[in-house]
Amino acid sequence: MPSPARIHRPTPRNLARLAGVLQRGGLVALPTETVYGLAADALDAAACGKIFRAKGRPATDPLIVHVLTLAQADEVGELNPAARKLAAAFWPGPLTLVLPKREIVPAMVTAGLGSVAVRMPKHPLFRKMLRLAGRPLAAPSANPFGYISPTTAAHVKAGLGRRIGHILDGGPCRIGVESTVLDLRVPEHPVLLRPGAVSRAALAAALGRPVRLAPAGTTGEAERTTGLPGPGMLARHYSPRTPLTLTEKIAAGRAAAAPEEAFLFFRRPKTRAAAEAKNVFWLTATGSLEEAARNLFDRLRHLDGGAWHAIRAERVPGRGALAPALNDRLARAAARKG
Ligand code: TXA
Ligand code: MG
């Protein structure tokens, strides 16, 4: 077991060495524009097995395969015309498509399913590693199973530092929440499995047809086959250890009455007294959903590391693309059990 993990700066020499680690069947945590991923050669079953062990992830939970090009995407999954439309509109970017799987992908990667989740990431360092490694890379979020996804190299080290050898530091992630996952196995019936920065409305507009929401707690094929939902679908996921309660708007004055609890507001409270209280935190100073998304997982980790008895968070207001994604993650963090 490699220990402890080294954080590498993205020098050309380090990138080449880390590509070698991937080619030899090793694990490297890499930055993407959404969250950090724990990468391995997607076509090497033994390498991907190491991902499951490092994360403590159940073998029933399939991985996302990251690709550099459309041709590579078509090598791992069957790109139907609807998938090509979405790829043209949103790739490279924070969109994962669940497609019929090709045989080349080991069963371990897809948890034995007939489908594979494919994403073409935008982060220049991840793309460079795909190019250097010369193969698709399987990568779930680089956190112990069920915990909050990492948006910095330090987050990865805090969670997996004793279980993996290498972390590539690309600074904080630009988006901050995981990709939108869309089930496109049946192109006439697209189903949103996980909300992210690419909104349901944007997907529907690009496809020219409505996109259904997955019924809560299901994943379509994943559930039918294994009887277990994928964790993106688990009610409790992305979770701090400190109990978290999610409510509609919290009155600014409430924090003063409960000093042993941490209050996570969407926006910085307007009065100075409220904003300066030690137990008051917020996701954005300006009301920007983008800023809130970048901060969400870091705030949850920070609050979880404090001595708070409980965390009270308020739902994210507004209709922007990221509001459903942020409320989805907050709701999962608040759920008591899976
Ligand atoms: O932004 C992201 O998607 C990040 C970065 C690293 O790319 N990755 C990520 O991976 O969030 P992970 O494993 O934490 O979440 C992948 C989600 C899980 O909910 C998994 O169950 C679902 O995608 N998934 C993967 N393959 C699937 C399949 N064949 N059918 C249905 N769901 C699938
Ligand atoms: Mg994850």
Short mmCIF file of C-alpha atoms and ligand atoms in Angstrom, two decimals:
data_model
loop_
_atom_site.label_atom_id
_atom_site.label_comp_id
_atom_site.label_asym_id
_atom_site.label_seq_id
_atom_site.Cartn_x
_atom_site.Cartn_y
_atom_site.Cartn_z
CA MET A 1 0.00 0.00 0.00
CA PRO A 2 1.61 3.27 -1.10
CA SER A 3 1.72 5.81 1.69
CA PRO A 4 1.46 8.67 2.03
CA ALA A 5 0.27 10.23 -1.22
CA ARG A 6 2.53 12.76 -2.90
CA ILE A 7 1.02 15.92 -4.37
CA HIS A 8 2.72 16.65 -7.71
CA ARG A 9 2.92 20.01 -9.42
CA PRO A 10 1.92 19.85 -13.10
CA THR A 11 5.41 20.11 -14.60
CA PRO A 12 5.98 18.33 -17.94
CA ARG A 13 8.27 15.87 -16.19
CA ASN A 14 5.71 15.04 -13.51
CA LEU A 15 2.93 14.64 -16.09
CA ALA A 16 5.06 12.17 -18.04
CA ARG A 17 5.87 10.20 -14.87
CA LEU A 18 2.25 10.08 -13.77
CA ALA A 19 1.18 8.93 -17.25
CA GLY A 20 3.68 6.08 -16.77
CA VAL A 21 2.01 5.18 -13.46
CA LEU A 22 -1.35 4.97 -15.24
CA GLN A 23 0.09 2.91 -18.10
CA ARG A 24 1.52 0.44 -15.59
CA GLY A 25 -1.89 -0.07 -13.98
CA GLY A 26 -1.49 2.38 -11.09
CA LEU A 27 -3.82 5.00 -9.63
CA VAL A 28 -3.43 8.79 -9.94
CA ALA A 29 -5.86 11.40 -8.59
CA LEU A 30 -6.41 14.03 -11.27
CA PRO A 31 -8.20 17.39 -11.42
CA THR A 32 -11.25 17.81 -13.65
CA GLU A 33 -13.38 20.91 -14.11
CA THR A 34 -16.04 19.38 -11.80
CA VAL A 35 -14.25 17.56 -8.94
CA TYR A 36 -11.02 15.58 -8.58
CA GLY A 37 -11.20 12.05 -9.96
CA LEU A 38 -9.29 8.90 -8.98
CA ALA A 39 -8.03 7.65 -12.36
CA ALA A 40 -6.90 4.30 -13.72
CA ASP A 41 -6.64 2.67 -17.15
CA ALA A 42 -10.30 2.02 -18.01
CA LEU A 43 -9.43 -1.02 -20.12
CA ASP A 44 -7.41 -2.72 -17.35
CA ALA A 45 -9.69 -4.60 -14.97
CA ALA A 46 -6.97 -5.07 -12.33
CA ALA A 47 -6.17 -1.33 -12.35
CA CYS A 48 -9.84 -0.46 -11.97
CA GLY A 49 -10.13 -2.96 -9.12
CA LYS A 50 -7.64 -0.79 -7.24
CA ILE A 51 -10.03 2.17 -7.55
CA PHE A 52 -12.81 0.24 -5.80
CA ARG A 53 -10.46 -0.88 -3.03
CA ALA A 54 -8.94 2.58 -2.46
CA LYS A 55 -12.38 4.21 -2.19
CA GLY A 56 -14.08 1.40 -0.30
CA ARG A 57 -16.60 1.51 -3.15
CA PRO A 58 -19.00 -1.42 -3.58
CA ALA A 59 -18.40 -3.43 -6.76
CA THR A 60 -22.05 -2.79 -7.66
CA ASP A 61 -21.35 0.88 -8.38
CA PRO A 62 -20.11 1.55 -11.94
CA LEU A 63 -17.35 4.01 -12.86
CA ILE A 64 -17.35 6.86 -15.40
CA VAL A 65 -14.98 6.34 -18.36
CA HIS A 66 -13.24 9.56 -19.45
CA VAL A 67 -12.19 10.00 -23.07
CA LEU A 68 -10.15 12.45 -25.11
CA THR A 69 -11.98 12.26 -28.43
CA LEU A 70 -15.31 11.32 -29.93
CA ALA A 71 -13.64 8.37 -31.65
CA GLN A 72 -12.44 7.13 -28.25
CA ALA A 73 -15.94 7.60 -26.81
CA ASP A 74 -17.28 5.43 -29.62
CA GLU A 75 -14.75 2.73 -28.76
CA VAL A 76 -16.14 2.32 -25.23
CA GLY A 77 -19.86 3.05 -25.80
CA GLU A 78 -22.29 3.02 -28.71
CA LEU A 79 -22.76 6.65 -29.68
CA ASN A 80 -26.30 6.98 -31.02
CA PRO A 81 -27.34 10.14 -32.96
CA ALA A 82 -28.75 11.72 -29.79
CA ALA A 83 -25.41 11.19 -28.04
CA ARG A 84 -23.59 12.78 -30.98
CA LYS A 85 -25.87 15.82 -30.74
CA LEU A 86 -25.14 16.24 -27.04
CA ALA A 87 -21.43 15.63 -27.56
CA ALA A 88 -21.37 18.40 -30.17
CA ALA A 89 -23.18 20.76 -27.80
CA PHE A 90 -21.55 19.97 -24.44
CA TRP A 91 -18.27 18.03 -24.84
CA PRO A 92 -15.69 18.55 -23.64
CA GLY A 93 -17.54 19.47 -20.45
CA PRO A 94 -19.48 18.42 -17.34
CA LEU A 95 -21.86 15.95 -18.99
CA THR A 96 -21.75 12.14 -18.62
CA LEU A 97 -23.75 9.97 -21.01
CA VAL A 98 -24.88 6.45 -20.12
CA LEU A 99 -24.75 4.44 -23.37
CA PRO A 100 -24.80 0.81 -24.46
CA LYS A 101 -21.38 -0.61 -23.54
CA ARG A 102 -18.84 -2.08 -25.93
CA GLU A 103 -17.13 -5.36 -25.14
CA ILE A 104 -13.67 -3.80 -24.77
CA VAL A 105 -14.72 -2.26 -21.41
CA PRO A 106 -14.11 -4.70 -18.52
CA ALA A 107 -17.26 -5.78 -16.66
CA MET A 108 -15.65 -4.57 -13.43
CA VAL A 109 -15.80 -0.93 -14.68
CA THR A 110 -19.53 -1.03 -15.36
CA ALA A 111 -20.47 -3.26 -12.41
CA GLY A 112 -21.55 -5.91 -14.87
CA LEU A 113 -24.12 -3.63 -16.55
CA GLY A 114 -24.75 -3.57 -20.28
CA SER A 115 -24.21 0.20 -20.22
CA VAL A 116 -21.21 2.44 -19.71
CA ALA A 117 -21.02 6.05 -18.46
CA VAL A 118 -18.82 8.18 -20.75
CA ARG A 119 -17.56 11.72 -20.29
CA MET A 120 -15.14 13.93 -22.22
CA PRO A 121 -13.69 16.28 -19.59
CA LYS A 122 -12.58 19.83 -20.32
CA HIS A 123 -9.83 20.35 -17.75
CA PRO A 124 -6.56 20.89 -19.67
CA LEU A 125 -4.52 18.76 -17.22
CA PHE A 126 -6.92 15.84 -17.36
CA ARG A 127 -6.89 16.07 -21.15
CA LYS A 128 -3.12 16.14 -21.18
CA MET A 129 -3.04 13.00 -19.04
CA LEU A 130 -5.51 11.28 -21.39
CA ARG A 131 -3.23 12.16 -24.28
CA LEU A 132 -0.03 11.02 -22.54
CA ALA A 133 -1.55 7.83 -21.16
CA GLY A 134 -3.05 7.05 -24.58
CA ARG A 135 -6.09 5.24 -23.23
CA PRO A 136 -9.48 6.02 -21.69
CA LEU A 137 -9.38 6.63 -17.94
CA ALA A 138 -11.96 5.41 -15.47
CA ALA A 139 -12.36 7.92 -12.65
CA PRO A 140 -14.92 8.25 -9.88
CA SER A 141 -14.68 11.21 -7.54
CA ALA A 142 -11.47 10.88 -5.48
CA ASN A 143 -13.03 10.48 -2.03
CA PRO A 144 -13.74 7.57 0.31
CA PHE A 145 -17.11 6.09 -0.70
CA GLY A 146 -20.05 8.16 0.49
CA TYR A 147 -18.05 11.17 1.68
CA ILE A 148 -17.95 14.66 0.20
CA SER A 149 -16.32 14.94 -3.27
CA PRO A 150 -12.90 16.69 -3.36
CA THR A 151 -12.40 20.01 -5.15
CA THR A 152 -8.71 20.52 -4.23
CA ALA A 153 -5.61 18.31 -4.06
CA ALA A 154 -5.60 18.83 -0.29
CA HIS A 155 -9.15 17.41 -0.05
CA VAL A 156 -7.98 14.30 -1.92
CA LYS A 157 -5.02 13.90 0.39
CA ALA A 158 -7.18 14.29 3.49
CA GLY A 159 -9.48 11.46 2.36
CA LEU A 160 -7.30 9.05 0.40
CA GLY A 161 -3.76 10.13 1.32
CA ARG A 162 -2.96 6.80 2.96
CA ARG A 163 -4.53 4.68 0.23
CA ILE A 164 -3.10 6.12 -2.99
CA GLY A 165 0.38 7.17 -4.08
CA HIS A 166 -0.12 10.13 -6.41
CA ILE A 167 -2.20 13.30 -6.65
CA LEU A 168 -1.79 15.79 -9.48
CA ASP A 169 -2.41 19.34 -8.24
CA GLY A 170 -4.47 21.44 -10.66
CA GLY A 171 -5.69 23.96 -8.09
CA PRO A 172 -9.36 24.28 -7.12
CA CYS A 173 -11.96 22.89 -9.54
CA ARG A 174 -13.71 25.52 -11.64
CA ILE A 175 -17.25 24.11 -11.36
CA GLY A 176 -17.16 22.32 -8.01
CA VAL A 177 -20.04 19.81 -8.34
CA GLU A 178 -20.00 16.53 -10.25
CA SER A 179 -21.10 16.21 -13.88
CA THR A 180 -24.69 15.90 -15.04
CA VAL A 181 -25.42 12.20 -15.69
CA LEU A 182 -27.91 11.43 -18.47
CA ASP A 183 -29.15 7.94 -19.33
CA LEU A 184 -29.28 7.85 -23.14
CA ARG A 185 -29.45 4.09 -23.65
CA VAL A 186 -32.83 4.61 -25.26
CA PRO A 187 -32.36 7.87 -27.21
CA GLU A 188 -36.12 8.50 -27.41
CA HIS A 189 -36.32 8.41 -23.60
CA PRO A 190 -33.50 10.41 -22.06
CA VAL A 191 -33.49 10.23 -18.25
CA LEU A 192 -31.59 12.58 -15.94
CA LEU A 193 -29.78 10.48 -13.31
CA ARG A 194 -27.82 13.28 -11.60
CA PRO A 195 -28.20 17.07 -12.00
CA GLY A 196 -25.04 19.07 -12.70
CA ALA A 197 -23.82 22.18 -14.48
CA VAL A 198 -25.44 21.13 -17.77
CA SER A 199 -29.12 21.72 -16.97
CA ARG A 200 -32.06 19.50 -17.82
CA ALA A 201 -33.52 22.36 -19.88
CA ALA A 202 -30.29 22.73 -21.90
CA LEU A 203 -30.28 18.97 -22.58
CA ALA A 204 -33.92 19.02 -23.66
CA ALA A 205 -33.28 22.00 -25.95
CA ALA A 206 -30.29 20.29 -27.59
CA LEU A 207 -32.18 16.99 -28.01
CA GLY A 208 -35.45 18.56 -29.10
CA ARG A 209 -37.38 16.38 -26.65
CA PRO A 210 -38.21 16.41 -22.94
CA VAL A 211 -35.80 14.87 -20.44
CA ARG A 212 -37.42 12.90 -17.64
CA LEU A 213 -36.18 12.86 -14.06
CA ALA A 214 -35.20 9.45 -12.66
CA PRO A 215 -37.68 8.48 -9.94
CA ALA A 216 -35.99 9.17 -6.58
CA GLY A 217 -33.75 6.32 -5.46
CA THR A 218 -33.50 4.52 -8.81
CA THR A 219 -31.02 4.30 -11.66
CA GLY A 220 -32.91 2.41 -14.29
CA GLU A 221 -30.74 -0.45 -15.44
CA ALA A 222 -28.33 -0.31 -12.54
CA GLU A 223 -31.14 -0.93 -10.13
CA ARG A 224 -32.92 -3.58 -12.16
CA THR A 225 -29.75 -5.58 -12.55
CA THR A 226 -28.20 -5.36 -9.12
CA GLY A 227 -31.14 -4.41 -6.95
CA LEU A 228 -28.97 -1.56 -5.71
CA PRO A 229 -29.01 2.04 -6.81
CA GLY A 230 -25.73 3.69 -7.89
CA PRO A 231 -24.45 5.97 -5.17
CA GLY A 232 -25.14 9.10 -7.15
CA MET A 233 -28.70 7.93 -6.66
CA LEU A 234 -28.44 6.98 -3.01
CA ALA A 235 -30.48 9.25 -0.81
CA ARG A 236 -27.51 9.63 1.52
CA HIS A 237 -24.30 10.46 -0.28
CA TYR A 238 -21.83 13.30 -0.54
CA SER A 239 -22.28 13.42 3.21
CA PRO A 240 -20.56 15.07 6.14
CA ARG A 241 -20.42 13.07 9.40
CA THR A 242 -21.98 15.91 11.39
CA PRO A 243 -25.79 15.72 11.11
CA LEU A 244 -27.01 18.25 8.55
CA THR A 245 -30.52 19.66 8.33
CA LEU A 246 -31.72 21.31 5.14
CA THR A 247 -34.48 23.91 5.39
CA GLU A 248 -35.99 26.66 3.30
CA LYS A 249 -34.68 30.11 4.11
CA ILE A 250 -33.04 30.48 7.54
CA ALA A 251 -33.77 33.72 9.43
CA ALA A 252 -30.50 35.60 9.90
CA GLY A 253 -31.11 35.97 13.66
CA ARG A 254 -31.40 32.24 14.35
CA ALA A 255 -27.70 31.56 14.56
CA ALA A 256 -27.28 33.67 17.69
CA ALA A 257 -29.74 31.44 19.57
CA ALA A 258 -27.83 28.21 18.77
CA PRO A 259 -24.10 28.88 19.14
CA GLU A 260 -23.18 25.15 19.13
CA GLU A 261 -24.64 24.73 15.63
CA ALA A 262 -23.12 25.89 12.36
CA PHE A 263 -25.40 27.80 9.96
CA LEU A 264 -24.68 27.58 6.26
CA PHE A 265 -26.48 30.38 4.41
CA PHE A 266 -26.68 30.59 0.64
CA ARG A 267 -25.70 34.26 0.67
CA ARG A 268 -23.71 36.29 3.20
CA PRO A 269 -26.14 37.76 5.76
CA LYS A 270 -26.71 41.48 5.23
CA THR A 271 -26.10 42.73 8.76
CA ARG A 272 -22.54 42.81 10.00
CA ALA A 273 -23.46 41.35 13.38
CA ALA A 274 -25.00 38.29 11.73
CA ALA A 275 -22.17 37.82 9.25
CA GLU A 276 -19.50 38.09 11.92
CA ALA A 277 -20.95 35.45 14.24
CA LYS A 278 -18.51 32.54 14.63
CA ASN A 279 -21.12 29.96 13.67
CA VAL A 280 -22.29 31.69 10.48
CA PHE A 281 -21.03 30.60 7.04
CA TRP A 282 -22.22 31.12 3.46
CA LEU A 283 -21.75 29.76 -0.05
CA THR A 284 -21.51 33.07 -1.87
CA ALA A 285 -20.92 36.72 -1.04
CA THR A 286 -22.71 37.98 -4.15
CA GLY A 287 -25.57 35.51 -4.75
CA SER A 288 -23.76 33.81 -7.64
CA LEU A 289 -24.70 30.15 -8.14
CA GLU A 290 -21.34 29.52 -9.81
CA GLU A 291 -19.49 30.82 -6.77
CA ALA A 292 -21.77 28.79 -4.48
CA ALA A 293 -21.03 25.60 -6.49
CA ARG A 294 -17.27 26.19 -6.28
CA ASN A 295 -17.52 26.62 -2.50
CA LEU A 296 -20.10 24.00 -1.53
CA PHE A 297 -17.92 20.93 -0.88
CA ASP A 298 -15.12 22.94 0.73
CA ARG A 299 -17.60 24.55 3.15
CA LEU A 300 -19.18 21.19 4.02
CA ARG A 301 -15.74 19.74 4.72
CA HIS A 302 -14.75 22.74 6.81
CA LEU A 303 -17.94 22.57 8.85
CA ASP A 304 -17.62 18.80 9.24
CA GLY A 305 -14.11 19.29 10.63
CA GLY A 306 -15.31 21.72 13.31
CA ALA A 307 -16.74 20.77 16.67
CA TRP A 308 -20.31 21.62 15.67
CA HIS A 309 -23.16 19.50 17.06
CA ALA A 310 -25.15 20.04 13.90
CA ILE A 311 -25.11 21.90 10.60
CA ARG A 312 -28.16 23.82 9.38
CA ALA A 313 -28.13 24.68 5.71
CA GLU A 314 -30.71 26.52 3.63
CA ARG A 315 -31.88 25.53 0.19
CA VAL A 316 -30.34 27.35 -2.72
CA PRO A 317 -32.83 29.77 -4.29
CA GLY A 318 -33.26 30.68 -7.94
CA ARG A 319 -33.69 29.00 -11.27
CA GLY A 320 -30.14 28.93 -12.61
CA ALA A 321 -28.75 25.68 -14.06
CA LEU A 322 -26.81 24.97 -10.88
CA ALA A 323 -29.66 25.40 -8.37
CA PRO A 324 -31.05 21.86 -8.81
CA ALA A 325 -27.51 20.42 -8.64
CA LEU A 326 -26.68 22.26 -5.42
CA ASN A 327 -30.00 21.38 -3.78
CA ASP A 328 -29.55 17.74 -4.83
CA ARG A 329 -26.15 17.55 -3.10
CA LEU A 330 -27.44 19.36 0.00
CA ALA A 331 -30.44 17.02 0.19
CA ARG A 332 -28.18 13.95 -0.03
CA ALA A 333 -25.88 15.38 2.61
CA ALA A 334 -28.94 15.85 4.83
CA ALA A 335 -30.44 12.39 4.32
CA ARG A 336 -30.12 10.21 7.43
CA LYS A 337 -29.59 6.95 5.64
CA GLY A 338 -29.23 5.52 2.12
O1 TXA B 1 -17.90 15.05 -12.54
C1 TXA B 1 -17.85 13.82 -12.46
O2 TXA B 1 -18.66 13.08 -13.02
C2 TXA B 1 -16.69 13.22 -11.66
C3 TXA B 1 -15.39 13.52 -12.36
C4 TXA B 1 -14.21 12.85 -11.72
O3 TXA B 1 -15.49 13.18 -13.72
N1 TXA B 1 -16.90 11.82 -11.46
C5 TXA B 1 -17.85 11.31 -10.63
O4 TXA B 1 -17.83 9.92 -10.57
O5 TXA B 1 -18.62 12.00 -10.01
P1 TXA B 1 -18.65 9.09 -9.48
O6 TXA B 1 -18.24 7.68 -9.68
O7 TXA B 1 -18.42 9.68 -8.15
O8 TXA B 1 -20.13 9.23 -9.94
C6 TXA B 1 -20.56 8.56 -11.12
C7 TXA B 1 -22.04 8.35 -11.10
C8 TXA B 1 -22.43 7.37 -10.02
O9 TXA B 1 -23.64 7.84 -9.46
C9 TXA B 1 -22.65 6.08 -10.80
O10 TXA B 1 -23.56 5.23 -10.15
C10 TXA B 1 -23.19 6.61 -12.11
O11 TXA B 1 -22.43 7.76 -12.36
N2 TXA B 1 -22.96 5.65 -13.20
C11 TXA B 1 -21.79 5.21 -13.70
N3 TXA B 1 -21.99 4.28 -14.66
C12 TXA B 1 -23.32 4.12 -14.77
C13 TXA B 1 -24.18 3.31 -15.58
N4 TXA B 1 -23.68 2.46 -16.46
N5 TXA B 1 -25.52 3.43 -15.41
C14 TXA B 1 -26.04 4.29 -14.51
N6 TXA B 1 -25.28 5.09 -13.70
C15 TXA B 1 -23.95 5.00 -13.84
MG MG B 2 -18.64 10.14 -6.22
#
